[in-house]
PDB file of C-alpha atoms in Angstrom:
ATOM      1  CA  MET A  24       0.000   0.000   0.000  1.00 85.00           C
ATOM      2  CA  PRO A  25       1.448   3.431  -0.933  1.00 89.00           C
ATOM      3  CA  GLY A  26       2.576   5.806   1.779  1.00 93.00           C
ATOM      4  CA  THR A  27       1.691   9.461   2.293  1.00 97.00           C
ATOM      5  CA  LEU A  28       3.470  12.654   1.345  1.00 97.00           C
ATOM      6  CA  PHE A  29       3.091  15.124   4.221  1.00 98.00           C
ATOM      7  CA  VAL A  30       3.616  18.787   3.276  1.00 97.00           C
ATOM      8  CA  VAL A  31       4.815  20.236   6.569  1.00 97.00           C
ATOM      9  CA  ALA A  32       4.977  23.936   7.447  1.00 96.00           C
ATOM     10  CA  THR A  33       7.960  24.788   9.644  1.00 95.00           C
ATOM     11  CA  PRO A  34       8.897  27.954  11.604  1.00 95.00           C
ATOM     12  CA  ILE A  35       9.826  31.077   9.656  1.00 94.00           C
ATOM     13  CA  GLY A  36      12.170  32.155  12.449  1.00 91.00           C
ATOM     14  CA  ASN A  37      11.218  31.282  15.993  1.00 92.00           C
ATOM     15  CA  LEU A  38      11.703  27.519  16.448  1.00 90.00           C
ATOM     16  CA  GLU A  39       8.875  27.434  19.005  1.00 91.00           C
ATOM     17  CA  ASP A  40       6.392  28.216  16.212  1.00 94.00           C
ATOM     18  CA  ILE A  41       5.746  24.633  15.195  1.00 95.00           C
ATOM     19  CA  THR A  42       2.577  22.662  15.797  1.00 96.00           C
ATOM     20  CA  VAL A  43       2.310  19.529  17.909  1.00 97.00           C
ATOM     21  CA  ARG A  44       0.967  17.738  14.846  1.00 98.00           C
ATOM     22  CA  ALA A  45       3.962  18.786  12.731  1.00 97.00           C
ATOM     23  CA  LEU A  46       6.371  17.489  15.376  1.00 97.00           C
ATOM     24  CA  ARG A  47       4.547  14.141  15.466  1.00 98.00           C
ATOM     25  CA  VAL A  48       4.657  13.808  11.667  1.00 98.00           C
ATOM     26  CA  LEU A  49       8.360  14.669  11.522  1.00 97.00           C
ATOM     27  CA  ARG A  50       9.052  12.150  14.277  1.00 97.00           C
ATOM     28  CA  GLU A  51       7.002   9.332  12.715  1.00 97.00           C
ATOM     29  CA  ALA A  52       7.929   9.848   9.032  1.00 97.00           C
ATOM     30  CA  THR A  53      10.136   7.333   7.288  1.00 97.00           C
ATOM     31  CA  ILE A  54      12.223  10.155   5.841  1.00 97.00           C
ATOM     32  CA  ILE A  55      12.215  13.947   5.701  1.00 97.00           C
ATOM     33  CA  ALA A  56      12.801  15.627   2.330  1.00 95.00           C
ATOM     34  CA  ALA A  57      14.347  18.991   3.230  1.00 94.00           C
ATOM     35  CA  GLU A  58      15.313  22.037   1.163  1.00 93.00           C
ATOM     36  CA  ASP A  59      18.508  22.322   3.225  1.00 93.00           C
ATOM     37  CA  THR A  60      19.276  19.363   5.477  1.00 94.00           C
ATOM     38  CA  ARG A  61      21.664  21.460   7.577  1.00 94.00           C
ATOM     39  CA  ARG A  62      19.018  24.036   8.451  1.00 92.00           C
ATOM     40  CA  THR A  63      16.406  21.374   9.110  1.00 95.00           C
ATOM     41  CA  ALA A  64      18.899  19.606  11.402  1.00 95.00           C
ATOM     42  CA  HIS A  65      18.733  22.567  13.819  1.00 93.00           C
ATOM     43  CA  LEU A  66      14.948  22.260  14.069  1.00 94.00           C
ATOM     44  CA  LEU A  67      15.074  18.487  14.518  1.00 96.00           C
ATOM     45  CA  ALA A  68      17.790  18.702  17.183  1.00 95.00           C
ATOM     46  CA  ARG A  69      15.802  21.335  19.080  1.00 93.00           C
ATOM     47  CA  HIS A  70      12.892  18.906  19.394  1.00 94.00           C
ATOM     48  CA  GLY A  71      14.847  15.661  19.741  1.00 95.00           C
ATOM     49  CA  ILE A  72      13.829  14.204  16.373  1.00 97.00           C
ATOM     50  CA  SER A  73      16.164  11.649  14.745  1.00 96.00           C
ATOM     51  CA  THR A  74      14.288  10.906  11.497  1.00 97.00           C
ATOM     52  CA  PRO A  75      16.743  10.622   8.548  1.00 97.00           C
ATOM     53  CA  THR A  76      16.755  13.453   5.997  1.00 96.00           C
ATOM     54  CA  THR A  77      17.438  13.795   2.299  1.00 95.00           C
ATOM     55  CA  SER A  78      17.829  16.983   0.274  1.00 93.00           C
ATOM     56  CA  LEU A  79      15.201  18.248  -2.148  1.00 91.00           C
ATOM     57  CA  HIS A  80      15.904  21.739  -3.452  1.00 92.00           C
ATOM     58  CA  GLU A  81      15.366  23.760  -6.624  1.00 86.00           C
ATOM     59  CA  HIS A  82      18.491  22.373  -8.299  1.00 89.00           C
ATOM     60  CA  ASN A  83      17.819  18.656  -7.733  1.00 89.00           C
ATOM     61  CA  GLU A  84      14.027  18.415  -7.481  1.00 87.00           C
ATOM     62  CA  GLY A  85      13.664  17.110 -11.027  1.00 84.00           C
ATOM     63  CA  LYS A  86      15.934  14.122 -10.393  1.00 87.00           C
ATOM     64  CA  LYS A  87      15.183  13.607  -6.702  1.00 89.00           C
ATOM     65  CA  SER A  88      11.398  13.480  -7.092  1.00 92.00           C
ATOM     66  CA  ALA A  89      11.628  10.104  -8.872  1.00 92.00           C
ATOM     67  CA  SER A  90      13.485   8.407  -5.996  1.00 92.00           C
ATOM     68  CA  ILE A  91      11.182   9.897  -3.367  1.00 95.00           C
ATOM     69  CA  LEU A  92       8.151   8.822  -5.380  1.00 94.00           C
ATOM     70  CA  ALA A  93       9.551   5.285  -5.470  1.00 94.00           C
ATOM     71  CA  LYS A  94       9.763   5.296  -1.683  1.00 95.00           C
ATOM     72  CA  LEU A  95       6.171   6.479  -1.445  1.00 96.00           C
ATOM     73  CA  ARG A  96       5.030   3.678  -3.766  1.00 95.00           C
ATOM     74  CA  ASP A  97       6.807   1.196  -1.475  1.00 94.00           C
ATOM     75  CA  GLY A  98       4.801   2.435   1.499  1.00 95.00           C
ATOM     76  CA  ALA A  99       7.145   5.017   3.017  1.00 96.00           C
ATOM     77  CA  SER A 100       5.771   8.163   4.622  1.00 97.00           C
ATOM     78  CA  VAL A 101       7.676  11.266   3.512  1.00 97.00           C
ATOM     79  CA  ALA A 102       7.616  14.640   5.253  1.00 97.00           C
ATOM     80  CA  LEU A 103       8.386  17.489   2.848  1.00 97.00           C
ATOM     81  CA  VAL A 104       9.791  20.655   4.455  1.00 96.00           C
ATOM     82  CA  SER A 105      11.424  23.848   3.216  1.00 94.00           C
ATOM     83  CA  ASP A 106      13.856  26.102   5.041  1.00 91.00           C
ATOM     84  CA  ALA A 107      10.973  28.112   6.498  1.00 91.00           C
ATOM     85  CA  GLY A 108       7.201  28.267   6.146  1.00 93.00           C
ATOM     86  CA  THR A 109       5.229  26.082   3.750  1.00 92.00           C
ATOM     87  CA  PRO A 110       6.842  24.165   0.855  1.00 92.00           C
ATOM     88  CA  THR A 111       5.998  25.464  -2.664  1.00 90.00           C
ATOM     89  CA  VAL A 112       5.331  29.027  -1.392  1.00 88.00           C
ATOM     90  CA  SER A 113       8.416  30.641  -2.973  1.00 84.00           C
ATOM     91  CA  ASP A 114      10.132  27.340  -2.102  1.00 85.00           C
ATOM     92  CA  PRO A 115      10.681  23.962  -3.838  1.00 87.00           C
ATOM     93  CA  GLY A 116       8.267  21.045  -3.638  1.00 90.00           C
ATOM     94  CA  PHE A 117       5.752  21.765  -6.396  1.00 92.00           C
ATOM     95  CA  GLN A 118       7.042  19.146  -8.828  1.00 92.00           C
ATOM     96  CA  LEU A 119       7.164  16.403  -6.201  1.00 94.00           C
ATOM     97  CA  ILE A 120       3.609  17.177  -5.075  1.00 95.00           C
ATOM     98  CA  ARG A 121       2.301  17.196  -8.656  1.00 94.00           C
ATOM     99  CA  GLU A 122       3.942  13.862  -9.445  1.00 94.00           C
ATOM    100  CA  THR A 123       2.686  12.339  -6.204  1.00 95.00           C
ATOM    101  CA  ILE A 124      -0.887  13.394  -7.006  1.00 96.00           C
ATOM    102  CA  ALA A 125      -0.557  12.071 -10.571  1.00 95.00           C
ATOM    103  CA  ALA A 126       0.572   8.723  -9.155  1.00 94.00           C
ATOM    104  CA  GLY A 127      -2.583   8.498  -7.051  1.00 96.00           C
ATOM    105  CA  ILE A 128      -0.676   8.764  -3.771  1.00 96.00           C
ATOM    106  CA  LYS A 129      -2.105  10.712  -0.842  1.00 96.00           C
ATOM    107  CA  VAL A 130      -0.806  14.230  -0.162  1.00 97.00           C
ATOM    108  CA  GLU A 131      -1.618  15.555   3.313  1.00 97.00           C
ATOM    109  CA  PRO A 132      -0.926  19.176   4.305  1.00 97.00           C
ATOM    110  CA  ILE A 133       0.280  19.997   7.825  1.00 97.00           C
ATOM    111  CA  PRO A 134      -0.435  23.750   8.168  1.00 96.00           C
ATOM    112  CA  GLY A 135       1.564  26.108  10.283  1.00 95.00           C
ATOM    113  CA  PRO A 136       3.671  29.295  10.206  1.00 93.00           C
ATOM    114  CA  SER A 137       3.387  31.655   7.223  1.00 93.00           C
ATOM    115  CA  ALA A 138       5.279  34.890   6.616  1.00 94.00           C
ATOM    116  CA  ILE A 139       2.420  35.983   4.349  1.00 95.00           C
ATOM    117  CA  LEU A 140      -0.302  35.699   6.968  1.00 95.00           C
ATOM    118  CA  THR A 141       1.982  36.880   9.781  1.00 96.00           C
ATOM    119  CA  ALA A 142       2.687  40.152   7.964  1.00 96.00           C
ATOM    120  CA  LEU A 143      -0.913  40.570   6.807  1.00 96.00           C
ATOM    121  CA  ALA A 144      -2.366  39.991  10.275  1.00 95.00           C
ATOM    122  CA  ALA A 145      -0.167  42.659  11.872  1.00 95.00           C
ATOM    123  CA  SER A 146      -0.325  45.142   8.996  1.00 95.00           C
ATOM    124  CA  GLY A 147      -3.568  46.875   9.884  1.00 94.00           C
ATOM    125  CA  LEU A 148      -4.474  46.853   6.173  1.00 94.00           C
ATOM    126  CA  PRO A 149      -7.599  45.208   4.725  1.00 92.00           C
ATOM    127  CA  ALA A 150      -7.200  41.431   4.536  1.00 90.00           C
ATOM    128  CA  GLU A 151     -10.040  40.844   2.072  1.00 87.00           C
ATOM    129  CA  PRO A 152      -9.305  40.574  -0.711  1.00 88.00           C
ATOM    130  CA  PHE A 153      -5.563  40.072  -0.691  1.00 92.00           C
ATOM    131  CA  THR A 154      -3.140  38.621  -3.238  1.00 93.00           C
ATOM    132  CA  PHE A 155       0.254  37.043  -2.629  1.00 94.00           C
ATOM    133  CA  VAL A 156       2.635  37.604  -5.551  1.00 93.00           C
ATOM    134  CA  GLY A 157       5.938  36.179  -4.297  1.00 93.00           C
ATOM    135  CA  PHE A 158       9.177  37.918  -5.301  1.00 94.00           C
ATOM    136  CA  PRO A 159       9.053  40.599  -8.028  1.00 93.00           C
ATOM    137  CA  PRO A 160      10.960  39.772 -11.226  1.00 92.00           C
ATOM    138  CA  THR A 161      14.469  41.198 -11.480  1.00 89.00           C
ATOM    139  CA  ARG A 162      14.549  41.953 -15.213  1.00 90.00           C
ATOM    140  CA  LEU A 163      13.272  45.366 -16.302  1.00 86.00           C
ATOM    141  CA  GLU A 164      10.624  44.317 -18.828  1.00 88.00           C
ATOM    142  CA  ALA A 165       9.341  41.549 -16.601  1.00 91.00           C
ATOM    143  CA  ARG A 166       9.034  44.020 -13.702  1.00 89.00           C
ATOM    144  CA  LYS A 167       7.027  46.429 -15.863  1.00 87.00           C
ATOM    145  CA  SER A 168       4.626  43.649 -16.798  1.00 89.00           C
ATOM    146  CA  TRP A 169       4.442  42.513 -13.179  1.00 90.00           C
ATOM    147  CA  LEU A 170       3.518  46.027 -12.015  1.00 88.00           C
ATOM    148  CA  ARG A 171       0.802  46.274 -14.685  1.00 86.00           C
ATOM    149  CA  ASP A 172      -0.630  42.954 -13.533  1.00 87.00           C
ATOM    150  CA  LEU A 173      -0.779  44.222  -9.946  1.00 87.00           C
ATOM    151  CA  GLY A 174      -2.879  47.132 -11.157  1.00 83.00           C
ATOM    152  CA  GLU A 175      -5.377  44.681 -12.610  1.00 82.00           C
ATOM    153  CA  ARG A 176      -5.707  42.879  -9.270  1.00 81.00           C
ATOM    154  CA  GLY A 177      -6.282  45.801  -6.892  1.00 81.00           C
ATOM    155  CA  GLY A 178      -6.858  45.297  -3.151  1.00 89.00           C
ATOM    156  CA  THR A 179      -4.108  44.384  -0.697  1.00 93.00           C
ATOM    157  CA  VAL A 180      -0.941  42.806  -2.050  1.00 94.00           C
ATOM    158  CA  VAL A 181       1.663  40.810  -0.102  1.00 96.00           C
ATOM    159  CA  LEU A 182       5.108  40.222  -1.554  1.00 96.00           C
ATOM    160  CA  PHE A 183       8.605  39.181  -0.603  1.00 96.00           C
ATOM    161  CA  GLU A 184      11.734  41.123  -1.495  1.00 95.00           C
ATOM    162  CA  ALA A 185      15.488  40.782  -1.080  1.00 94.00           C
ATOM    163  CA  PRO A 186      17.232  43.426   1.059  1.00 94.00           C
ATOM    164  CA  HIS A 187      19.331  44.831  -1.791  1.00 92.00           C
ATOM    165  CA  ARG A 188      16.225  45.437  -3.924  1.00 93.00           C
ATOM    166  CA  ILE A 189      13.621  46.503  -1.382  1.00 93.00           C
ATOM    167  CA  ARG A 190      14.188  50.244  -1.721  1.00 93.00           C
ATOM    168  CA  LYS A 191      13.953  50.148  -5.519  1.00 92.00           C
ATOM    169  CA  THR A 192      10.796  48.027  -5.372  1.00 93.00           C
ATOM    170  CA  LEU A 193       9.118  50.407  -2.924  1.00 93.00           C
ATOM    171  CA  GLU A 194      10.006  53.373  -5.147  1.00 92.00           C
ATOM    172  CA  GLU A 195       8.542  51.613  -8.199  1.00 92.00           C
ATOM    173  CA  LEU A 196       5.360  50.713  -6.326  1.00 92.00           C
ATOM    174  CA  GLY A 197       5.010  54.365  -5.283  1.00 91.00           C
ATOM    175  CA  ALA A 198       5.575  55.596  -8.830  1.00 89.00           C
ATOM    176  CA  VAL A 199       2.810  53.363 -10.204  1.00 88.00           C
ATOM    177  CA  PHE A 200       0.247  53.320  -7.397  1.00 89.00           C
ATOM    178  CA  GLY A 201       0.876  56.634  -5.621  1.00 90.00           C
ATOM    179  CA  ASP A 202       2.195  57.304  -2.116  1.00 90.00           C
ATOM    180  CA  ARG A 203      -0.062  54.736  -0.482  1.00 91.00           C
ATOM    181  CA  GLU A 204       0.109  53.354   3.023  1.00 92.00           C
ATOM    182  CA  ALA A 205       2.244  50.252   3.285  1.00 95.00           C
ATOM    183  CA  VAL A 206       3.835  48.021   5.890  1.00 97.00           C
ATOM    184  CA  VAL A 207       7.225  46.329   5.726  1.00 97.00           C
ATOM    185  CA  GLY A 208       7.857  43.372   8.021  1.00 96.00           C
ATOM    186  CA  ARG A 209      11.507  42.534   8.618  1.00 95.00           C
ATOM    187  CA  GLU A 210      12.861  39.349  10.211  1.00 95.00           C
ATOM    188  CA  LEU A 211       9.357  38.139  11.154  1.00 95.00           C
ATOM    189  CA  THR A 212       9.156  36.104  14.405  1.00 95.00           C
ATOM    190  CA  LYS A 213      12.917  36.477  14.927  1.00 94.00           C
ATOM    191  CA  ILE A 214      14.664  38.366  17.711  1.00 93.00           C
ATOM    192  CA  HIS A 215      15.066  41.500  15.555  1.00 92.00           C
ATOM    193  CA  GLU A 216      11.491  41.462  14.221  1.00 95.00           C
ATOM    194  CA  GLU A 217      10.370  44.881  13.039  1.00 94.00           C
ATOM    195  CA  PHE A 218       7.276  46.385  11.437  1.00 96.00           C
ATOM    196  CA  VAL A 219       7.683  49.713   9.667  1.00 95.00           C
ATOM    197  CA  ARG A 220       4.472  51.493   8.676  1.00 95.00           C
ATOM    198  CA  GLY A 221       3.753  54.608   6.671  1.00 94.00           C
ATOM    199  CA  PRO A 222       3.504  56.028   3.159  1.00 93.00           C
ATOM    200  CA  ILE A 223       5.638  54.266   0.577  1.00 92.00           C
ATOM    201  CA  SER A 224       7.930  57.285   0.146  1.00 90.00           C
ATOM    202  CA  ALA A 225       8.827  57.241   3.852  1.00 91.00           C
ATOM    203  CA  LEU A 226       9.464  53.511   3.817  1.00 92.00           C
ATOM    204  CA  ALA A 227      11.695  53.720   0.761  1.00 89.00           C
ATOM    205  CA  ALA A 228      13.799  56.400   2.462  1.00 87.00           C
ATOM    206  CA  ARG A 229      13.944  54.315   5.641  1.00 88.00           C
ATOM    207  CA  PHE A 230      15.757  51.348   4.088  1.00 86.00           C
ATOM    208  CA  GLU A 231      19.148  52.758   3.116  1.00 81.00           C
ATOM    209  CA  ASN A 232      21.299  49.697   3.897  1.00 84.00           C
ATOM    210  CA  PRO A 233      18.779  47.043   4.934  1.00 89.00           C
ATOM    211  CA  ARG A 234      19.488  43.561   6.225  1.00 90.00           C
ATOM    212  CA  GLY A 235      17.282  40.556   6.811  1.00 90.00           C
ATOM    213  CA  GLU A 236      14.243  39.018   5.158  1.00 92.00           C
ATOM    214  CA  PHE A 237      11.428  41.328   4.091  1.00 95.00           C
ATOM    215  CA  THR A 238       7.693  41.023   3.533  1.00 97.00           C
ATOM    216  CA  ILE A 239       5.806  43.992   2.069  1.00 97.00           C
ATOM    217  CA  VAL A 240       2.074  44.580   2.499  1.00 97.00           C
ATOM    218  CA  ILE A 241       0.447  47.359   0.476  1.00 95.00           C
ATOM    219  CA  ASN A 242      -3.141  48.250  -0.335  1.00 91.00           C
ATOM    220  CA  ILE A 243      -3.016  49.421  -3.942  1.00 87.00           C
ATOM    221  CA  GLY A 244      -6.701  50.358  -4.053  1.00 78.00           C
ATOM    222  CA  HIS A 245      -9.201  49.841  -6.826  1.00 68.00           C
ATOM    223  CA  LYS A 246      -8.312  49.932 -10.517  1.00 58.00           C
ATOM    224  CA  THR A 247      -9.943  53.356 -10.994  1.00 49.00           C
ATOM    225  CA  GLU A 248      -7.805  54.796  -8.194  1.00 55.00           C
ATOM    226  CA  ILE A 249      -4.664  53.294  -9.715  1.00 53.00           C
ATOM    227  CA  GLU A 250      -5.432  54.765 -13.137  1.00 54.00           C
ATOM    228  CA  ALA A 251      -5.751  58.195 -11.513  1.00 52.00           C
ATOM    229  CA  VAL A 252      -2.131  58.121 -10.309  1.00 50.00           C
ATOM    230  CA  SER A 253      -0.508  56.022 -13.040  1.00 50.00           C
ATOM    231  CA  PRO A 254       1.343  57.966 -15.742  1.00 49.00           C
ATOM    232  CA  PRO A 255      -0.388  57.989 -19.149  1.00 43.00           C
ATOM    233  CA  GLN A 256       0.830  55.365 -21.580  1.00 51.00           C
ATOM    234  CA  GLY A 257       2.617  56.176 -24.785  1.00 50.00           C
ATOM    235  CA  ARG A 258       1.367  54.785 -28.120  1.00 53.00           C
ATOM    236  CA  ARG A 259       3.713  51.776 -27.954  1.00 60.00           C
ATOM    237  CA  GLU A 260       2.726  50.882 -24.366  1.00 59.00           C
ATOM    238  CA  ALA A 261      -0.971  51.314 -25.127  1.00 54.00           C
ATOM    239  CA  LEU A 262      -0.671  49.062 -28.205  1.00 56.00           C
ATOM    240  CA  ALA A 263       1.127  46.408 -26.152  1.00 63.00           C
ATOM    241  CA  ALA A 264      -1.540  46.545 -23.431  1.00 56.00           C
ATOM    242  CA  VAL A 265      -4.381  46.105 -25.936  1.00 53.00           C
ATOM    243  CA  ALA A 266      -2.526  43.293 -27.722  1.00 57.00           C
ATOM    244  CA  LYS A 267      -2.002  41.458 -24.420  1.00 56.00           C
ATOM    245  CA  SER A 268      -5.721  41.602 -23.636  1.00 48.00           C
ATOM    246  CA  TYR A 269      -6.396  39.751 -26.917  1.00 50.00           C
ATOM    247  CA  GLY A 270      -3.568  37.259 -26.490  1.00 56.00           C
ATOM    248  CA  LEU A 271      -1.537  38.799 -29.341  1.00 61.00           C
ATOM    249  CA  THR A 272       1.885  40.356 -29.700  1.00 67.00           C
ATOM    250  CA  ALA A 273       2.090  44.066 -30.459  1.00 64.00           C
ATOM    251  CA  ASN A 274       3.351  43.260 -33.960  1.00 69.00           C
ATOM    252  CA  GLU A 275       0.412  40.932 -34.646  1.00 63.00           C
ATOM    253  CA  LEU A 276      -2.074  43.557 -33.513  1.00 60.00           C
ATOM    254  CA  TYR A 277      -0.380  46.246 -35.616  1.00 61.00           C
ATOM    255  CA  ALA A 278      -0.492  43.947 -38.674  1.00 66.00           C
ATOM    256  CA  ALA A 279      -4.191  43.310 -38.065  1.00 61.00           C
ATOM    257  CA  ILE A 280      -4.891  47.055 -37.851  1.00 60.00           C
ATOM    258  CA  GLU A 281      -3.018  47.715 -41.076  1.00 60.00           C
ATOM    259  CA  ALA A 282      -4.828  44.857 -42.821  1.00 59.00           C
ATOM    260  CA  ALA A 283      -8.162  46.285 -41.693  1.00 53.00           C
ATOM    261  CA  LYS A 284      -7.183  49.686 -43.061  1.00 52.00           C
ATOM    262  CA  GLY A 285      -6.258  48.147 -46.394  1.00 57.00           C
ATOM    263  CA  SER A 286      -9.511  46.240 -46.546  1.00 52.00           C
ATOM    264  CA  GLY A 287     -11.454  49.424 -45.856  1.00 49.00           C
ATOM    265  CA  LYS A 288      -9.700  51.280 -48.674  1.00 43.00           C
ATOM    266  CA  SER A 289     -10.426  48.559 -51.227  1.00 38.00           C
ATOM    267  CA  GLN A 290     -14.139  48.834 -50.519  1.00 40.00           C
ATOM    268  CA  THR A 291     -14.351  52.579 -51.228  1.00 35.00           C
TER     269      THR A 291
END
């Protein structure tokens, strides 16, 4: 009889933030598939757990999933953990879970700590609706598209950002959505935990040489509000936006417009 893949949430900082159920699963599992076995070792040692571990991270998930799946088929119970929080949320594990489901093997979530909900709960910003968007892209064009997509969503947005990019990201958010109220959570649940609240401009100025792990919460408002503060688009940007809405490239849309013009002329 096949085993079970347990998707286990682990602390995002404070090692006391783990559920009794998660500790039992980690203790009883045949093996623990960990993003970083060295980091997971600290958690296991803290709670006296001796279950063997194996690595499963973004660089080996493709190859490692097959061997873990074989263990599950043989009846093993596998506990999947990431370095912090819930696997697959900006962490590896998605491929293994998909393949386990496809194989008809049970996947059981063990909920627990979440940087997303921790930041949102303490932000004082509306929690309904909210959207989690992970880390912003690093490439310029991808970031522009990402910011446009945020404008389509509206409401409260939660995102992660690296310390060396947080100031730039806050400045870009302010440029697109206006000087809105935002909250930045730094080192959540850790000894140096900090929440900084205020308009985006003040937050951007605050993080000159930041350190730690950051979660940003910002209410970007409704689409009509965003359009009121967003700079007007040039002809090229407007064409690209319309093309995207129809699932076309800008060149394809331009060709279609020109063809329509030509067709109109031939009929006169």
